[in-house]
CSV table of C-alpha atoms and ligand atoms in Angstrom, one decimal:
chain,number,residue,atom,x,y,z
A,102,UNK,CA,86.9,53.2,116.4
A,103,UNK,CA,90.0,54.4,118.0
A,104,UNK,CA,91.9,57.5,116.5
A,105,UNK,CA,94.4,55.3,115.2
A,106,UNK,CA,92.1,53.4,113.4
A,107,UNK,CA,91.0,56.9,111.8
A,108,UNK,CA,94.1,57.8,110.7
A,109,UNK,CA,94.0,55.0,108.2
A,110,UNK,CA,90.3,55.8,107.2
A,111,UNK,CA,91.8,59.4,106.3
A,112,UNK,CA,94.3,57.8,104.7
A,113,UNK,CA,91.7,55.4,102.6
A,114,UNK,CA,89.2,57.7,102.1
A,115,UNK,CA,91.2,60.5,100.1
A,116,UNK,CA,92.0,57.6,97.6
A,117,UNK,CA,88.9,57.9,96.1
A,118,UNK,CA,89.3,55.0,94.2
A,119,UNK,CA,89.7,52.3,97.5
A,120,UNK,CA,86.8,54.5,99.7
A,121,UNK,CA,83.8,52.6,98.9
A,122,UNK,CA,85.2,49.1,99.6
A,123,UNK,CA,87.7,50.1,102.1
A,124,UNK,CA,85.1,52.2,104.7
A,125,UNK,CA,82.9,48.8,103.9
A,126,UNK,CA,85.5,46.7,105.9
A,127,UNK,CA,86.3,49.6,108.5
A,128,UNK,CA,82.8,49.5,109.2
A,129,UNK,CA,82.4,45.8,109.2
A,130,UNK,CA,84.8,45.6,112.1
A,131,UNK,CA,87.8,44.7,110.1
A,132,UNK,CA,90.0,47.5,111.2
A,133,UNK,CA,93.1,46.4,112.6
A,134,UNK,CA,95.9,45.8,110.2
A,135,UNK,CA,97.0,43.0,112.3
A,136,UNK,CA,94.1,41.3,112.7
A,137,UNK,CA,94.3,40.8,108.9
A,138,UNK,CA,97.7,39.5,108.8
A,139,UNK,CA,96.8,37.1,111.4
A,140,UNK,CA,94.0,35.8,108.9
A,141,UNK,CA,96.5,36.0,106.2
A,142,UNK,CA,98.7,33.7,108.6
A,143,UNK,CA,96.1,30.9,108.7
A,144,UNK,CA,94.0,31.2,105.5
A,145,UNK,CA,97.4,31.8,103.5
A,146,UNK,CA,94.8,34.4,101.2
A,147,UNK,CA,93.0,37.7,101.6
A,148,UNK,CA,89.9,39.0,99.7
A,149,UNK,CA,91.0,42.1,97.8
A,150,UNK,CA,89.5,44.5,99.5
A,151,UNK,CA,91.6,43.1,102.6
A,152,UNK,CA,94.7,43.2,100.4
A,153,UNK,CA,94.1,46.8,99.7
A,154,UNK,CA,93.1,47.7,102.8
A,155,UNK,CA,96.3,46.4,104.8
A,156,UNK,CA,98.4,47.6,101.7
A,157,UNK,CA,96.9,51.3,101.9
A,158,UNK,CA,96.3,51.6,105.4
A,159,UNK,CA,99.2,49.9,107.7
A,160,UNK,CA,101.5,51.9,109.9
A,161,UNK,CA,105.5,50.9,111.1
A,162,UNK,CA,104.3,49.0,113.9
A,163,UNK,CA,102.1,46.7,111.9
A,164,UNK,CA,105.3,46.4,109.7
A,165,UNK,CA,107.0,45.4,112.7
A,166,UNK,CA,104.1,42.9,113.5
A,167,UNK,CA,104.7,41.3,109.9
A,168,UNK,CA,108.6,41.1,109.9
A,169,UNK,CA,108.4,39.3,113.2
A,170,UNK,CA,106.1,36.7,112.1
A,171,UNK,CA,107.3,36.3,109.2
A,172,UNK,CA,110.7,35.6,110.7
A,173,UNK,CA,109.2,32.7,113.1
A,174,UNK,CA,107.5,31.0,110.2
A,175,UNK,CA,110.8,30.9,108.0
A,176,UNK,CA,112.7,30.2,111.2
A,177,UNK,CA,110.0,27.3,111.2
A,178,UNK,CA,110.7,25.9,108.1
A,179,UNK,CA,114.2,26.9,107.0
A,180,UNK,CA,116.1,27.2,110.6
A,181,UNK,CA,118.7,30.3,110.2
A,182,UNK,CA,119.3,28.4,106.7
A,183,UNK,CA,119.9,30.6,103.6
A,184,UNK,CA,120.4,29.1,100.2
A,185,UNK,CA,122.7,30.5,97.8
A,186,UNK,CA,122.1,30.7,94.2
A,187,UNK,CA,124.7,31.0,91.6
A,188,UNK,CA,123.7,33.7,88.9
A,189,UNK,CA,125.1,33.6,85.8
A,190,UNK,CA,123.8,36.7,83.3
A,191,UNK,CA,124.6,35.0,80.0
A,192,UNK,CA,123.1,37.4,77.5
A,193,UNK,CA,122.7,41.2,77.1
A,194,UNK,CA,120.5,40.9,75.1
A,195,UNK,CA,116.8,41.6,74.7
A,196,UNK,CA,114.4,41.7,71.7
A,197,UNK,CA,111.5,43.4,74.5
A,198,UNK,CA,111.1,47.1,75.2
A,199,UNK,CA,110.1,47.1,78.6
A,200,UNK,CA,110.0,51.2,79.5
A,201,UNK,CA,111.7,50.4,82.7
A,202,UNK,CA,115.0,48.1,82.0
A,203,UNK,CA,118.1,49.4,81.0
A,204,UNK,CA,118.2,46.2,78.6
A,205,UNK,CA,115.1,47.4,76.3
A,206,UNK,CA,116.4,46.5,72.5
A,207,UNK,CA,115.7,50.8,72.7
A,208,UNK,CA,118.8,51.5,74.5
A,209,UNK,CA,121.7,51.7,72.3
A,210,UNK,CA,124.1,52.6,75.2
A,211,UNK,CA,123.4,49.1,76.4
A,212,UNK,CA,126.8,47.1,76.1
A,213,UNK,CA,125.3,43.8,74.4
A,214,UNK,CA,127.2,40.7,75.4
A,215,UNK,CA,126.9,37.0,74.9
A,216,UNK,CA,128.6,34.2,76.9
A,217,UNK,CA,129.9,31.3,75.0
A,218,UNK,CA,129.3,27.6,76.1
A,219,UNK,CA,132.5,27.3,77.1
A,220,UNK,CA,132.1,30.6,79.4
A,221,UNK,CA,129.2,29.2,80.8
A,222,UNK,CA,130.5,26.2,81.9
A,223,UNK,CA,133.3,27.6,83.3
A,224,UNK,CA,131.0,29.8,85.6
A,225,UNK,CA,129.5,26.5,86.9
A,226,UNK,CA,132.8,25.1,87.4
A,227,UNK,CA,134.2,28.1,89.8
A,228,UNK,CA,130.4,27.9,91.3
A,229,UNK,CA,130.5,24.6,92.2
A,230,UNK,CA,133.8,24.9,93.8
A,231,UNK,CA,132.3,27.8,95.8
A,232,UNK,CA,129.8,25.3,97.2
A,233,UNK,CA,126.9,26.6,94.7
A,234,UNK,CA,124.7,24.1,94.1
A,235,UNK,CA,122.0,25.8,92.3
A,236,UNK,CA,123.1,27.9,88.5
A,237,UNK,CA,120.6,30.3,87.2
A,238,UNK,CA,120.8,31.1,83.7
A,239,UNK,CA,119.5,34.8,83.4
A,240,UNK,CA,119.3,36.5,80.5
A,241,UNK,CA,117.0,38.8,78.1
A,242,UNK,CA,115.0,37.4,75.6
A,243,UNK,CA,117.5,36.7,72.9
A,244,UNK,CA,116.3,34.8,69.4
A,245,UNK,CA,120.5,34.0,69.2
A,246,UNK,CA,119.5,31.8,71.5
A,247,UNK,CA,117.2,29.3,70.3
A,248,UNK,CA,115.5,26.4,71.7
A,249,UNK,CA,118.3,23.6,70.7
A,250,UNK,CA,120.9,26.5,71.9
A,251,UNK,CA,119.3,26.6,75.4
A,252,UNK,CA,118.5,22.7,75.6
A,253,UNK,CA,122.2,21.7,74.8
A,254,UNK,CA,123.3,23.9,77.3
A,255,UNK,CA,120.9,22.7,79.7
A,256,UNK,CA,122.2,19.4,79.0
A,257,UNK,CA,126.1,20.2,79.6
A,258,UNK,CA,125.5,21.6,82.8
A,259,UNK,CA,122.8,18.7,84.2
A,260,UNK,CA,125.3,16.0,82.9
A,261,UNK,CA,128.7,17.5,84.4
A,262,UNK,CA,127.0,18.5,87.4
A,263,UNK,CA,123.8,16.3,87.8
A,264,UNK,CA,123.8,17.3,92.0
A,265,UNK,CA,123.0,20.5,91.1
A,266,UNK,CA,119.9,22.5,89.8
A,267,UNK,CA,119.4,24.4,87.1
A,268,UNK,CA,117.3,27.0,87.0
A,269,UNK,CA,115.9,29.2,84.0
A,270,UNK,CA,114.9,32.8,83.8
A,271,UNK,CA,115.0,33.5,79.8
A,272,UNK,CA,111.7,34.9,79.5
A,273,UNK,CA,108.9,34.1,77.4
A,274,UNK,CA,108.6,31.2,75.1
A,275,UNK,CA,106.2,28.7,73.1
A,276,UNK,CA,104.9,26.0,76.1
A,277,UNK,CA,107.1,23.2,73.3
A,278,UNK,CA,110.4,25.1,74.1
A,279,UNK,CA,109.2,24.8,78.1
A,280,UNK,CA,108.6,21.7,78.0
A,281,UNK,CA,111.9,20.6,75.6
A,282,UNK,CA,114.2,22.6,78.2
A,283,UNK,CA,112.1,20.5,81.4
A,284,UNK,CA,112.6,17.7,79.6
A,285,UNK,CA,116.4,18.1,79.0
A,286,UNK,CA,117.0,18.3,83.0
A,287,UNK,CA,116.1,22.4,83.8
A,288,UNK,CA,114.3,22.3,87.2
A,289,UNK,CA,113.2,25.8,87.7
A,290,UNK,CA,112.2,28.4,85.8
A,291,UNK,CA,111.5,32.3,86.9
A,292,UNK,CA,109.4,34.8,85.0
A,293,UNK,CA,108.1,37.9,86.4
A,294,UNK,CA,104.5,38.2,86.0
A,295,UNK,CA,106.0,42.4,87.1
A,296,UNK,CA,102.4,43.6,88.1
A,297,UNK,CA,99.2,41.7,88.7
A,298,UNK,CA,96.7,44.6,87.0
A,299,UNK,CA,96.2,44.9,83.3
A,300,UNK,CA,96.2,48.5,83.0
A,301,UNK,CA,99.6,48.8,85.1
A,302,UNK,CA,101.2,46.1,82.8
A,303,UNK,CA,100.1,48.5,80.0
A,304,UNK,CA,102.0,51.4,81.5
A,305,UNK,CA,104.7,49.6,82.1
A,306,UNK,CA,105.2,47.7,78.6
A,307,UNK,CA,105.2,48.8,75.2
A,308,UNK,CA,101.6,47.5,73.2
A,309,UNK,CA,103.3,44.3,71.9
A,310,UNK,CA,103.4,43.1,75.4
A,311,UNK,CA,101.0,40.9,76.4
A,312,UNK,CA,99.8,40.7,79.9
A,313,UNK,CA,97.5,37.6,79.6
A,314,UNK,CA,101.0,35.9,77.6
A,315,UNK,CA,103.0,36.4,80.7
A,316,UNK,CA,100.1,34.4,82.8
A,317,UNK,CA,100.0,31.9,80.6
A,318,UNK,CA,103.3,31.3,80.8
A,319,UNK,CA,103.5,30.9,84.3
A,320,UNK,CA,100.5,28.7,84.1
A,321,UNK,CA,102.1,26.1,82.0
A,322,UNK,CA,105.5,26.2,83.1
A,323,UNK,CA,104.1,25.4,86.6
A,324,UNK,CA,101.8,22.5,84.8
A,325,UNK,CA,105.0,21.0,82.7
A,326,UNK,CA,106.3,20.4,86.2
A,327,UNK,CA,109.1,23.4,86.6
A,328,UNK,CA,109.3,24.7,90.2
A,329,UNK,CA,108.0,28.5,89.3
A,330,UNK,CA,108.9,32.1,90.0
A,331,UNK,CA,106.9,35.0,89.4
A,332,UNK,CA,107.4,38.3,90.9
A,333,UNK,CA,107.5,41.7,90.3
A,334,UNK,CA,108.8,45.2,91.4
A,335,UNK,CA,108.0,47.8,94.2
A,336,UNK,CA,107.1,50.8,93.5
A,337,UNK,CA,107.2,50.8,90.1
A,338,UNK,CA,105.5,53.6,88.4
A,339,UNK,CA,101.8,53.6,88.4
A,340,UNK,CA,101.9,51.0,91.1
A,341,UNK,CA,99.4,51.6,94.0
A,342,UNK,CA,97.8,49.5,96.7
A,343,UNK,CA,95.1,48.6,94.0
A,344,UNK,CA,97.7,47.5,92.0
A,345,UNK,CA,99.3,45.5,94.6
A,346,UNK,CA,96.6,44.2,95.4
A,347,UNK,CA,96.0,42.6,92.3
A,348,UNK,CA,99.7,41.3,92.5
A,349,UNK,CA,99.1,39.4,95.3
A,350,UNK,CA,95.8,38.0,94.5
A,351,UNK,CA,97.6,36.4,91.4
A,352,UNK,CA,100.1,34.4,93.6
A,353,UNK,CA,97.3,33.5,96.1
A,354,UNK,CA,96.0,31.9,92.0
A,355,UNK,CA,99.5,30.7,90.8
A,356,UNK,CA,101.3,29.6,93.8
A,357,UNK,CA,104.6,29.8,92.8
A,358,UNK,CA,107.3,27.8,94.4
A,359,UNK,CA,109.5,30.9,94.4
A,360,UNK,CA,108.7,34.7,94.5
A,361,UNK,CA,111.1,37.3,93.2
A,362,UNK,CA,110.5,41.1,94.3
A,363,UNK,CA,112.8,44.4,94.8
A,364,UNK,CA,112.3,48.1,94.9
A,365,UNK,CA,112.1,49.5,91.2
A,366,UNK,CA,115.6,51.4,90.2
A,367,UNK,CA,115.7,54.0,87.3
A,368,UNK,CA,117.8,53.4,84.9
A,369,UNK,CA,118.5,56.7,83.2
A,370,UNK,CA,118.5,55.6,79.5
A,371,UNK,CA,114.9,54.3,79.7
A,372,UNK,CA,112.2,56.1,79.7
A,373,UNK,CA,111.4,56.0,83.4
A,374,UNK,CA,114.8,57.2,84.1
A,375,UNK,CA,113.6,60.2,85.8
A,376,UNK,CA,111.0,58.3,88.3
A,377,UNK,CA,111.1,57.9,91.6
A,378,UNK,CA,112.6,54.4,93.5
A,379,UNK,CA,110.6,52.0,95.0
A,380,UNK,CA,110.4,52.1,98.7
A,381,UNK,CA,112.8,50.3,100.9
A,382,UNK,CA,110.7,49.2,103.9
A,383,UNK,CA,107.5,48.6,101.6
A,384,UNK,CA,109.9,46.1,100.0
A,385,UNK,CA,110.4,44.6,103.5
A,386,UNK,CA,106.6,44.7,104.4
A,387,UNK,CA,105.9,42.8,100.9
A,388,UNK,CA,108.5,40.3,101.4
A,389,UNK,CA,107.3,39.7,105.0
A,390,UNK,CA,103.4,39.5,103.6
A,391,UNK,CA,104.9,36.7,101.1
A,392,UNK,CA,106.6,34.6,103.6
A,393,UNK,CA,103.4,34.8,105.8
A,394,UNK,CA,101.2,33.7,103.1
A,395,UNK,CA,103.5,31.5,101.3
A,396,UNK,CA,104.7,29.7,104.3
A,397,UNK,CA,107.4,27.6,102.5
A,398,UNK,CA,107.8,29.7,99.6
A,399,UNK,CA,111.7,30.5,98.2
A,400,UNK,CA,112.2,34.2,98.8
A,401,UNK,CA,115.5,36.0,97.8
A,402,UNK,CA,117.0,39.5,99.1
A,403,UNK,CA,117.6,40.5,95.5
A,404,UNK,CA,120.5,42.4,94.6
A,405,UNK,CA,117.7,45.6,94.0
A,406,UNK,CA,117.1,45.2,97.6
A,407,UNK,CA,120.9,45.5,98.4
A,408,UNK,CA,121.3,48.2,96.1
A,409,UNK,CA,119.1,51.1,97.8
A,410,UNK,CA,119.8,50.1,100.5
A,411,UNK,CA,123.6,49.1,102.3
A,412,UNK,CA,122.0,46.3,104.7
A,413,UNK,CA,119.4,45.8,102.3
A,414,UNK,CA,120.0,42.1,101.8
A,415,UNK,CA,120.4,41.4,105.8
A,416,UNK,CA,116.9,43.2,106.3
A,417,UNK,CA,115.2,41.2,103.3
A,418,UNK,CA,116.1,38.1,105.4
A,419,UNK,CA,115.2,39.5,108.9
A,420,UNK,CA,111.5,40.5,107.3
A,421,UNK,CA,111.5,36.5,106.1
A,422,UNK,CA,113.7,36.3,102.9
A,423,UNK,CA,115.4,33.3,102.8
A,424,UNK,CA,117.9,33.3,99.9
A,425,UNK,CA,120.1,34.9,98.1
A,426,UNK,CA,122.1,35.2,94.5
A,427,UNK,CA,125.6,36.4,94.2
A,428,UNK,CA,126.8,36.8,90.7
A,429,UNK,CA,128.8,33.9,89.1
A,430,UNK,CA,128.9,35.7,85.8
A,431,UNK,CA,132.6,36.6,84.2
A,432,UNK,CA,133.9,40.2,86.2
A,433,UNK,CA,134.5,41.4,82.5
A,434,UNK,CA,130.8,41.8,81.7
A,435,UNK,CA,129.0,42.3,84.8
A,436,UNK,CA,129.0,46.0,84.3
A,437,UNK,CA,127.0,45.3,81.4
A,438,UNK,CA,123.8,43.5,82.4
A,439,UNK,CA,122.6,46.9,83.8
A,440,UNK,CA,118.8,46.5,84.5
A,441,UNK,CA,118.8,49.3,86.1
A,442,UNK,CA,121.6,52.1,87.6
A,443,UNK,CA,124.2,51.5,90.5
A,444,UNK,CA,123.4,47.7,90.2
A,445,UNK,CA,125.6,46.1,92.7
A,446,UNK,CA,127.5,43.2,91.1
A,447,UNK,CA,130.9,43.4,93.6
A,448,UNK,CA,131.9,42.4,96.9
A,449,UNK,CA,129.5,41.0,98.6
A,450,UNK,CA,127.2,40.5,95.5
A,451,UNK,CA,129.5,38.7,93.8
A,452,UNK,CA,130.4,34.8,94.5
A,453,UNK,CA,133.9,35.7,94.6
A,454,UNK,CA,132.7,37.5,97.5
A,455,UNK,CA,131.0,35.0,99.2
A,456,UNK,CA,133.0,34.6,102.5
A,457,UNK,CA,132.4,38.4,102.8
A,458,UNK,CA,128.4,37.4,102.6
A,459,UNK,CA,128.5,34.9,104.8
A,460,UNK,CA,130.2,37.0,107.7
A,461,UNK,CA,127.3,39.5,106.9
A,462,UNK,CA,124.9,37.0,107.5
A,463,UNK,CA,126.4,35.2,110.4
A,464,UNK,CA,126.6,38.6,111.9
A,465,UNK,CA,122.6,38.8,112.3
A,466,UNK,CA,122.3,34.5,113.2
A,467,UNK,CA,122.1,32.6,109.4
A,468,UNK,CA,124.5,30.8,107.8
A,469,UNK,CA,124.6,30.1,103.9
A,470,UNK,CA,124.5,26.4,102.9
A,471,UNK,CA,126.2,24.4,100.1
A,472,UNK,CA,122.8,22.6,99.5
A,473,UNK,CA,120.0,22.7,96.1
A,474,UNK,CA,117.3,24.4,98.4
A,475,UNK,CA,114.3,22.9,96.4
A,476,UNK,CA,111.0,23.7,97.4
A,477,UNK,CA,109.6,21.1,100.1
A,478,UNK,CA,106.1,22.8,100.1
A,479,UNK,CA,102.9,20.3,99.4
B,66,5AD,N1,114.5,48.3,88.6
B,66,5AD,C1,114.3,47.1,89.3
B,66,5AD,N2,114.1,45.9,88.8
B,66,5AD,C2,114.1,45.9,87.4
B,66,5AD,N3,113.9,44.9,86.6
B,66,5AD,C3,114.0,45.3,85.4
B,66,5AD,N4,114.3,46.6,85.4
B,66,5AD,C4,114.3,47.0,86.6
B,66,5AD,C5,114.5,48.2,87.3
B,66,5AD,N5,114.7,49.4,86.6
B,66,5AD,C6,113.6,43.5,87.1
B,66,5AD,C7,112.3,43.1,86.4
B,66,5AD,C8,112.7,41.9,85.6
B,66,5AD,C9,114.0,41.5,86.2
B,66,5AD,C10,115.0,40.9,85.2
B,66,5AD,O1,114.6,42.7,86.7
B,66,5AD,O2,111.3,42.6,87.4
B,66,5AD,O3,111.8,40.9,85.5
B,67,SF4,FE1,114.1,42.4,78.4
B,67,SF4,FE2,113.6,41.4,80.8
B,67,SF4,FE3,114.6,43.8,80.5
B,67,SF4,FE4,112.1,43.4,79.7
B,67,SF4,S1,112.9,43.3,81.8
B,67,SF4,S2,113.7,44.5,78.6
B,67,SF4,S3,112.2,41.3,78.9
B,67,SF4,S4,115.6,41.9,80.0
């Protein structure tokens, strides 16, 4: 074993909880972190004590290792092509109680907003001219917004603009209402699965939560046909390599078409507002880990990503991200859909501020493109 190599035992072996299995695989000749990611490369899965193992135990240079490779394989598939998504925060909204979003039905500073039909639309249409050719409809779960409310909507937007996608991220509903809003013309659908381990999910949700609801979701809105998202966020508290672990064993299950993660942001009126950020380039290492096992998979630079950090969405696509979603919503209530504090919704965030992206991005070699971006993957 070479000291290197013993640092990470150190490392491993303090965490009680991850010594048994982890000195296992040191011992079994498993040792180098990059050795695993090149498995992860060509298997496209890990065992979980592997997952915990690289998770627990890697060092900047294997970090390096990842980013690189991940950057070949969506070079591979994508060119220096990034698609642009146009996200439109329709409701303020939310009947959950999540403890770490500043949109919990608990905070009463929230500033609760709804957009109209006609509001809506009128997103799309500025969108569209901006070359968007994917809308996202994002919004807390909001009972306002029933089934026939959501599947009329979907059917305004998919008949004025039938080039375009639409894609859904409204939360949990009955697999009926799924299937009603797939059948109306909504092509995607994202839903956070937010952690992978029952007894984090616990932590981070209120008892009415249910952590074996939110996988059932995913399970039948990928059966009904949608192309899926799940995702979650990093560093979140109570989040450790175990947990992560557990994160990424779920998509090697699920296989989502689309993967959503950034670095967890306190929002002061929720009851982790006193916690501790995600980290920046464990953000980058995950979304590089993604790419490498997901191959094909659609992975945005979120806007968390760009918050903690100023180059945050250029580094999410040099570690292997491969979109990105400015905000289409109306200026007048952007302030308001505050998940969590400082969010960026200006400037280069927003699609007004899209030429201001795309010199960002053309600065490190990718261009945006005025195209839906579906998943090709088999
Ligand atoms: N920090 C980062 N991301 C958050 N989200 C909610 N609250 C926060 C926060 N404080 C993410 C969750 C959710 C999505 C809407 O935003 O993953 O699914
Ligand atoms: Fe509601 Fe989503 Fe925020 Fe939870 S994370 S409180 S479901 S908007």
């Amino acid at each position: 074993m070479t000291i290197e190599d013993s640092r990470s035992v150190d490392s491993i072996v303090h965490d009680n909880r991850f010594a048994g299995e982890a000195c296992n695989l040191l011992f079994s000749g498993i040792s180098d972190m990059k050795q695993i990611i090149d498995r992860l490369e060509k298997a496209e899965c890990l065992t979980r004590d592997e997952w915990i193992l690289l998770l627990s135990g890697y060092r900047d240079e294997d970090r390096v290792y990842a980013a690189e490779k991940a950057r070949r394989i969506a070079g591979h598939y994508f060119g220096n092509r990034i698609f642009i998504r146009g996200l439109i925060e329709f409701t303020g909204f939310c009947k959950n109680n999540c403890y770490y979003c500043g949109l919990r039905r608990e905070n009463e500073k929230a500033q609760r907003y709804r957009l109209t039909e006609e509001e809506i639309l009128s997103c799309c249409e500025q969108g569209y001219k901006l070359g968007f050719r994917t809308f996202v409809l994002q919004g807390g779960e909001d009972a306002w917004y029933t089934d026939a409310r959501i599947e009329h909507i979907i059917r305004l937007i998919k008949g004025r603009w039938p080039d375009c996608a639409l894609t859904l991220s409204i939360g949990e509903r009955e697999e009926a209402s799924y299937r009603l809003f797939y059948e109306a013309g909504a092509d995607r659908y994202l839903l956070r699965h937010e952690t992978g381990d029952r007894a984090h999910y616990g932590r981070l949700h209120p008892p009415e939560m249910s952590f074996d609801h939110r996988k059932d979701c995913l399970r039948a809105l990928k059966k009904i046909g949608f192309q899926t998202g799940c995702g979650f966020m990093v560093g979140s508290p109570g989040q450790c390599a175990q947990t992560l672990a557990e994160d990424m064993l779920w998509i090697q299950e699920l296989r989502p078409h689309m993967i959503g993660i950034g670095p967890f942001i306190p929002h002061q009126d929720t009851p982790f507002g006193q916690e501790r950020a995600g980290d920046y380039q464990m953000t980058l290492f995950l979304l590089s880990l993604l790419r490498i096992m997901g191959k094909q998979v659609l992975l945005p630079a979120t806007t968390a990503l760009g918050t903690i950090h100023p180059e945050g969405r250029e580094a999410g696509i040099l570690a292997g991200a491969n979109v990105v979603m400015p905000n289409l919503s109306p200026v007048s209530v952007r302030r308001k859909y505050a998940i969590y504090d400082h969010k960026l919704c200006m400037d280069a965030e927003a699609a007004e501020g899209l030429a201001d992206l795309e010199k960002r991005l053309r600065q490190i070699g990718y261009e945006t493109v005025s195209e839906r971006g579906d998943w090709k993957g088999r």
